mmCIF file of C-alpha atoms in Angstrom:
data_model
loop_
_atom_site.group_PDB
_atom_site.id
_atom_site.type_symbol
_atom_site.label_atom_id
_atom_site.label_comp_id
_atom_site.label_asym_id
_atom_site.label_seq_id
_atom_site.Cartn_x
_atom_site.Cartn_y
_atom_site.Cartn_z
ATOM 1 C CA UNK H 1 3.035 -8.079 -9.330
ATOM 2 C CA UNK H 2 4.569 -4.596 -9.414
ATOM 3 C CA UNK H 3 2.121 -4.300 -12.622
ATOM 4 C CA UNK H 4 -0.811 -5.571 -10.854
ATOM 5 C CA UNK H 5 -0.216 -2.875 -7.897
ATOM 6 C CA UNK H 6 0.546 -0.463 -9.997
ATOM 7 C CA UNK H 7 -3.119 -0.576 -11.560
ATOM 8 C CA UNK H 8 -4.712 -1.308 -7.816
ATOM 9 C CA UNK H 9 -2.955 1.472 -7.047
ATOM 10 C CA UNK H 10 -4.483 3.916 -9.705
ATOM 11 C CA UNK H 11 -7.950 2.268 -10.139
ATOM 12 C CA UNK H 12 -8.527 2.041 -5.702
ATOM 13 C CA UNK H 13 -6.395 4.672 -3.852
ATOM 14 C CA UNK H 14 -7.337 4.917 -0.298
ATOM 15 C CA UNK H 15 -8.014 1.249 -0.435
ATOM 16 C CA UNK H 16 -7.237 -1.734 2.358
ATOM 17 C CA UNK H 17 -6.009 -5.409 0.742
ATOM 18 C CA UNK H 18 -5.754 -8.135 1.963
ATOM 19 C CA UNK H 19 -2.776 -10.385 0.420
ATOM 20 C CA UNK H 20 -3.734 -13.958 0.473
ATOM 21 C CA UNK H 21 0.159 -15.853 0.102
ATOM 22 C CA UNK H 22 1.652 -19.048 0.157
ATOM 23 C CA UNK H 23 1.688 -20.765 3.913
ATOM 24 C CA UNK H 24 4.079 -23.007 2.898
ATOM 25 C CA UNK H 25 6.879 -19.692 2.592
ATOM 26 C CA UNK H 26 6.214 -19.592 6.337
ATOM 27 C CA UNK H 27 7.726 -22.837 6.784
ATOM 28 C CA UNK H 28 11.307 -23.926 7.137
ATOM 29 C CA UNK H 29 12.834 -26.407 4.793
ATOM 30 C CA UNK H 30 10.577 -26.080 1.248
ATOM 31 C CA UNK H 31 12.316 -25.515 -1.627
ATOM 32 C CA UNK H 32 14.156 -22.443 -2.387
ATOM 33 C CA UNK H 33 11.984 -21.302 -5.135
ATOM 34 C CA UNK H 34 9.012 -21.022 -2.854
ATOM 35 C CA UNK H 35 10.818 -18.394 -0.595
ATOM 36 C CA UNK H 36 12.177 -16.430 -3.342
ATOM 37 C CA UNK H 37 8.399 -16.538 -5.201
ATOM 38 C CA UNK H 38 7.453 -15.131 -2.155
ATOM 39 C CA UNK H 39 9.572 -12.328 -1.534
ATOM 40 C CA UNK H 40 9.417 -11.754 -5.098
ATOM 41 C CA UNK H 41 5.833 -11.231 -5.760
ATOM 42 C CA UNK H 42 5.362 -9.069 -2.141
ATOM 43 C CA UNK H 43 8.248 -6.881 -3.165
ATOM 44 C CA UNK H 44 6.802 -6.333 -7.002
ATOM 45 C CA UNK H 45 3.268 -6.086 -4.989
ATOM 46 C CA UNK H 46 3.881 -3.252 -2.374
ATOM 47 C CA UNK H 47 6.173 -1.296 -5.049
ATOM 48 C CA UNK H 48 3.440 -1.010 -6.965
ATOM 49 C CA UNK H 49 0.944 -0.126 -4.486
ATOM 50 C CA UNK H 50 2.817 2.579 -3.018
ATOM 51 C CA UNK H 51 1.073 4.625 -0.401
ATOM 52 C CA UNK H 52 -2.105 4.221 -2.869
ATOM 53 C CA UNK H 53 -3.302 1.133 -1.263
ATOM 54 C CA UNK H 54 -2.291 0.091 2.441
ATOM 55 C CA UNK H 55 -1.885 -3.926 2.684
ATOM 56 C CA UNK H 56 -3.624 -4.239 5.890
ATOM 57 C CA UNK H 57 -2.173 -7.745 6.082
ATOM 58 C CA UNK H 58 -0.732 -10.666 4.366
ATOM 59 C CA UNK H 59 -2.433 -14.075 5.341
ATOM 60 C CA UNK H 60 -1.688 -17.626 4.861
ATOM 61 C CA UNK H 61 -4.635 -19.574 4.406
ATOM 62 C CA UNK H 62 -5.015 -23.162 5.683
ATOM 63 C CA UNK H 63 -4.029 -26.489 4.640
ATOM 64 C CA UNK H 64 -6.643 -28.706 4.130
ATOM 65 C CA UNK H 65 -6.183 -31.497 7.295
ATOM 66 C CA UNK H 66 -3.414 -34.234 6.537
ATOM 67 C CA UNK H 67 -2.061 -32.588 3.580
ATOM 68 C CA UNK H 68 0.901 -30.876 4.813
ATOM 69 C CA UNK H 69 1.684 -34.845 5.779
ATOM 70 C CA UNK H 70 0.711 -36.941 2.678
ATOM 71 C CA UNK H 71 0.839 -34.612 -0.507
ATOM 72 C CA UNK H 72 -1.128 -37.257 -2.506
ATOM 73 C CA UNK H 73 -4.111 -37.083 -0.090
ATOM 74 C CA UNK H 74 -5.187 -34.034 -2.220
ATOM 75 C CA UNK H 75 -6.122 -34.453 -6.104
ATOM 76 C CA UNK H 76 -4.050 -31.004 -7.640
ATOM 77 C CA UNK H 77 -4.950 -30.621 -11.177
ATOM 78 C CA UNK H 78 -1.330 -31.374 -13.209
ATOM 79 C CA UNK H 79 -2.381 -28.207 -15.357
ATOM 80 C CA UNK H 80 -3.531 -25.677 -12.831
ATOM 81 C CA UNK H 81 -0.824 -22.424 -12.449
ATOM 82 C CA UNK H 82 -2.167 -22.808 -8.530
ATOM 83 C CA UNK H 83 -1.775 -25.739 -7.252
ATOM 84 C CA UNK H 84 -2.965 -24.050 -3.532
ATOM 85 C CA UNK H 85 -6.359 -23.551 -4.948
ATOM 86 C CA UNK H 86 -6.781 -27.542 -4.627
ATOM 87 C CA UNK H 87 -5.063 -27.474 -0.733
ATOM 88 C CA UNK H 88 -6.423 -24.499 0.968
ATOM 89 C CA UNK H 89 -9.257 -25.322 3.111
ATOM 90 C CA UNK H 90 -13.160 -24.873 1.886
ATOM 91 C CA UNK H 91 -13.507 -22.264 4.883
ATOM 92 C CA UNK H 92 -9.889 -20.572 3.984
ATOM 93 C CA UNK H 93 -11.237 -17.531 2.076
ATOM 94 C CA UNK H 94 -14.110 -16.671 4.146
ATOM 95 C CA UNK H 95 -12.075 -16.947 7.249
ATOM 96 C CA UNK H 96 -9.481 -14.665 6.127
ATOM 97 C CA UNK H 97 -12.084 -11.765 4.639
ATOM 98 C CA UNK H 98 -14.302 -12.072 7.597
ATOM 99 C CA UNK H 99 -11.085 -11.084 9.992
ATOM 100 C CA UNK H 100 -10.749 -8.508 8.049
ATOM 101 C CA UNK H 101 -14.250 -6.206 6.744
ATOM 102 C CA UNK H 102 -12.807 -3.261 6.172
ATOM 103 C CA UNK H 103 -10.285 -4.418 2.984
ATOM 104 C CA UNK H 104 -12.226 -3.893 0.413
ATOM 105 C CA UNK H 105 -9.383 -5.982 -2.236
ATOM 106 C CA UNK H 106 -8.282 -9.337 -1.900
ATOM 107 C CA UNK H 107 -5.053 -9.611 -3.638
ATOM 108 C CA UNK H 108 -4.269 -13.294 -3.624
ATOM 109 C CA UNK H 109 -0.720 -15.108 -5.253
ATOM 110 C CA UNK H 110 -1.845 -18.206 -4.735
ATOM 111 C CA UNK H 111 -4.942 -18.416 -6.792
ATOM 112 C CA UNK H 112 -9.030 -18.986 -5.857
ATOM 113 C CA UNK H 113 -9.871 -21.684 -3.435
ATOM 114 C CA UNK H 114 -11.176 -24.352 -5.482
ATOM 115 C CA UNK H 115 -14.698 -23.990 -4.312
ATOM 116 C CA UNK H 116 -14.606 -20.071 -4.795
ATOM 117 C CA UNK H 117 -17.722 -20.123 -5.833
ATOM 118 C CA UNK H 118 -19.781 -21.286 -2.753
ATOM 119 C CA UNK H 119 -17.973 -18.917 -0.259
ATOM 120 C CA UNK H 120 -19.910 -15.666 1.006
ATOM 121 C CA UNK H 121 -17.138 -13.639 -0.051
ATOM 122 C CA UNK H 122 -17.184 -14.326 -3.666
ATOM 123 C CA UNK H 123 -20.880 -14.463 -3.628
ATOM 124 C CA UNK H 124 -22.156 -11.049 -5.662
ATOM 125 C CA UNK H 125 -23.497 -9.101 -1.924
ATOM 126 C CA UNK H 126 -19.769 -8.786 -0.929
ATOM 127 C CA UNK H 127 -18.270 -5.591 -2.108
ATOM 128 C CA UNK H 128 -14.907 -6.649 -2.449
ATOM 129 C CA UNK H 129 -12.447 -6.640 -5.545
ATOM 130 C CA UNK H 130 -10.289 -9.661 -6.393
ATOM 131 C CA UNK H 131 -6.653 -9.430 -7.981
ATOM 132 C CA UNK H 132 -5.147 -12.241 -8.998
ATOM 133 C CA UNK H 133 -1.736 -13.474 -10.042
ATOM 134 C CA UNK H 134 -1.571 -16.231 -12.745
ATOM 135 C CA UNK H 135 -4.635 -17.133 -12.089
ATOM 136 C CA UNK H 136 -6.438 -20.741 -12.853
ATOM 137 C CA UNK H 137 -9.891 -19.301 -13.368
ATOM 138 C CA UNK H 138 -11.081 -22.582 -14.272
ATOM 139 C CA UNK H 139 -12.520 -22.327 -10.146
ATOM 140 C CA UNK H 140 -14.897 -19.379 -11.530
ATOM 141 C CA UNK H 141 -16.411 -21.881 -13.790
ATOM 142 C CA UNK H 142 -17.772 -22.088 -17.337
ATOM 143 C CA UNK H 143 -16.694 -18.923 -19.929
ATOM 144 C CA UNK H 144 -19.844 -17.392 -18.595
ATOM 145 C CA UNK H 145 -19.123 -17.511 -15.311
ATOM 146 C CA UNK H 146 -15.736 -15.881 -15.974
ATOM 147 C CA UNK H 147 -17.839 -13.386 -17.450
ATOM 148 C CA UNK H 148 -20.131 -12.385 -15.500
ATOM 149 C CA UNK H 149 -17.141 -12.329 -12.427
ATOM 150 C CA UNK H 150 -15.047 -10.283 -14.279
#
C-alpha cells in the first residue's frame, strides 16, 4: 500500500481519495488478522500519500442484508483475493462516491463490488480514478474489459 500511495502520490498531487476498507475491522470480536490488515494497509497507504493526496475519508461499505448473520447466505468465489466484492451491497459504491464528489480517487482494499460494472461511478462519464489492492478484476469482466478499464 505504501507503493500504491507512493505512485497516487506522484501521478495526482492535490488530489481527494476516498478509501473504501473493510467494515468488518470496525467490529469487535473478528479475527485478529482482519484488524492488523487494516491498520496495516492504512498505515502503508497514508505513508505513501504524504501531503500529496489528502484521504478525505475512509468508508466502510455495506453488508449485503442477513450476511453479517449467516455467512453462507452469500456465494464468495473460493478463488477471489476479495472476498468483500461478493458481500458489499449492489448500491455500496455509488453510495459512498456520491457522499463524496469532490474525491476524484477511490482507493479501495477490499476490492470492486461484484457488480462494478453497472454502478454510475464506474460507468466511463465519472471522472474518477480507481486504485486497487490485490485486486480480483475478474468483476471488470472479460480481458477486454480489463482493457479498456485500465
Amino acid at each position: 500500500m505504501e507503493y500504491l500511495g507512493r505512485y497516487l502520490a506522484s501521478q495526482y498531487p492535490g488530489k481527494k481519495a476516498v478509501v473504501l476498507s473493510n467494515p468488518f475491522s470496525q467490529k469487535s470480536g473478528q479475527p485478529r488478522q482482519i484488524y492488523q490488515f487494516e491498520k496495516a494497509g492504512l498505515q502503508g497507504l497514508r505513508r505513501g500519500l504524504g501531503k500529496s493526496v489528502v484521504i478525505e475519508t475512509v468508508a466502510f461499505p455495506e453488508l449485503r442484508p442477513g450476511f453479517a448473520e449467516d455467512r453462507r447466505s452469500v456465494f464468495i468465489d473460493p478463488h477471489t483475493t476479495t472476498p468483500l466484492s461478493y458481500v458489499v451491497t449492489d448500491e455500496a459504491l455509488d453510495k459512498i462516491a456520491g457522499a463524496h464528489p469532490q474525491s476524484e480517487l477511490l482507493v479501495s482494499l477490499i476490492g470492486l463490488p461484484i457488480n462494478v460494472r453497472q454502478t454510475e461511478t464506474w460507468k466511463s462519464a465519472d471522472p474518477r480514478k480507481f486504485a486497487l489492492l490485490l485486486p480480483d478484476l475478474r468483476m471488470v469482466g472479460d480481458e477486454g474489459a480489463v482493457r479498456e478499464a485500465i
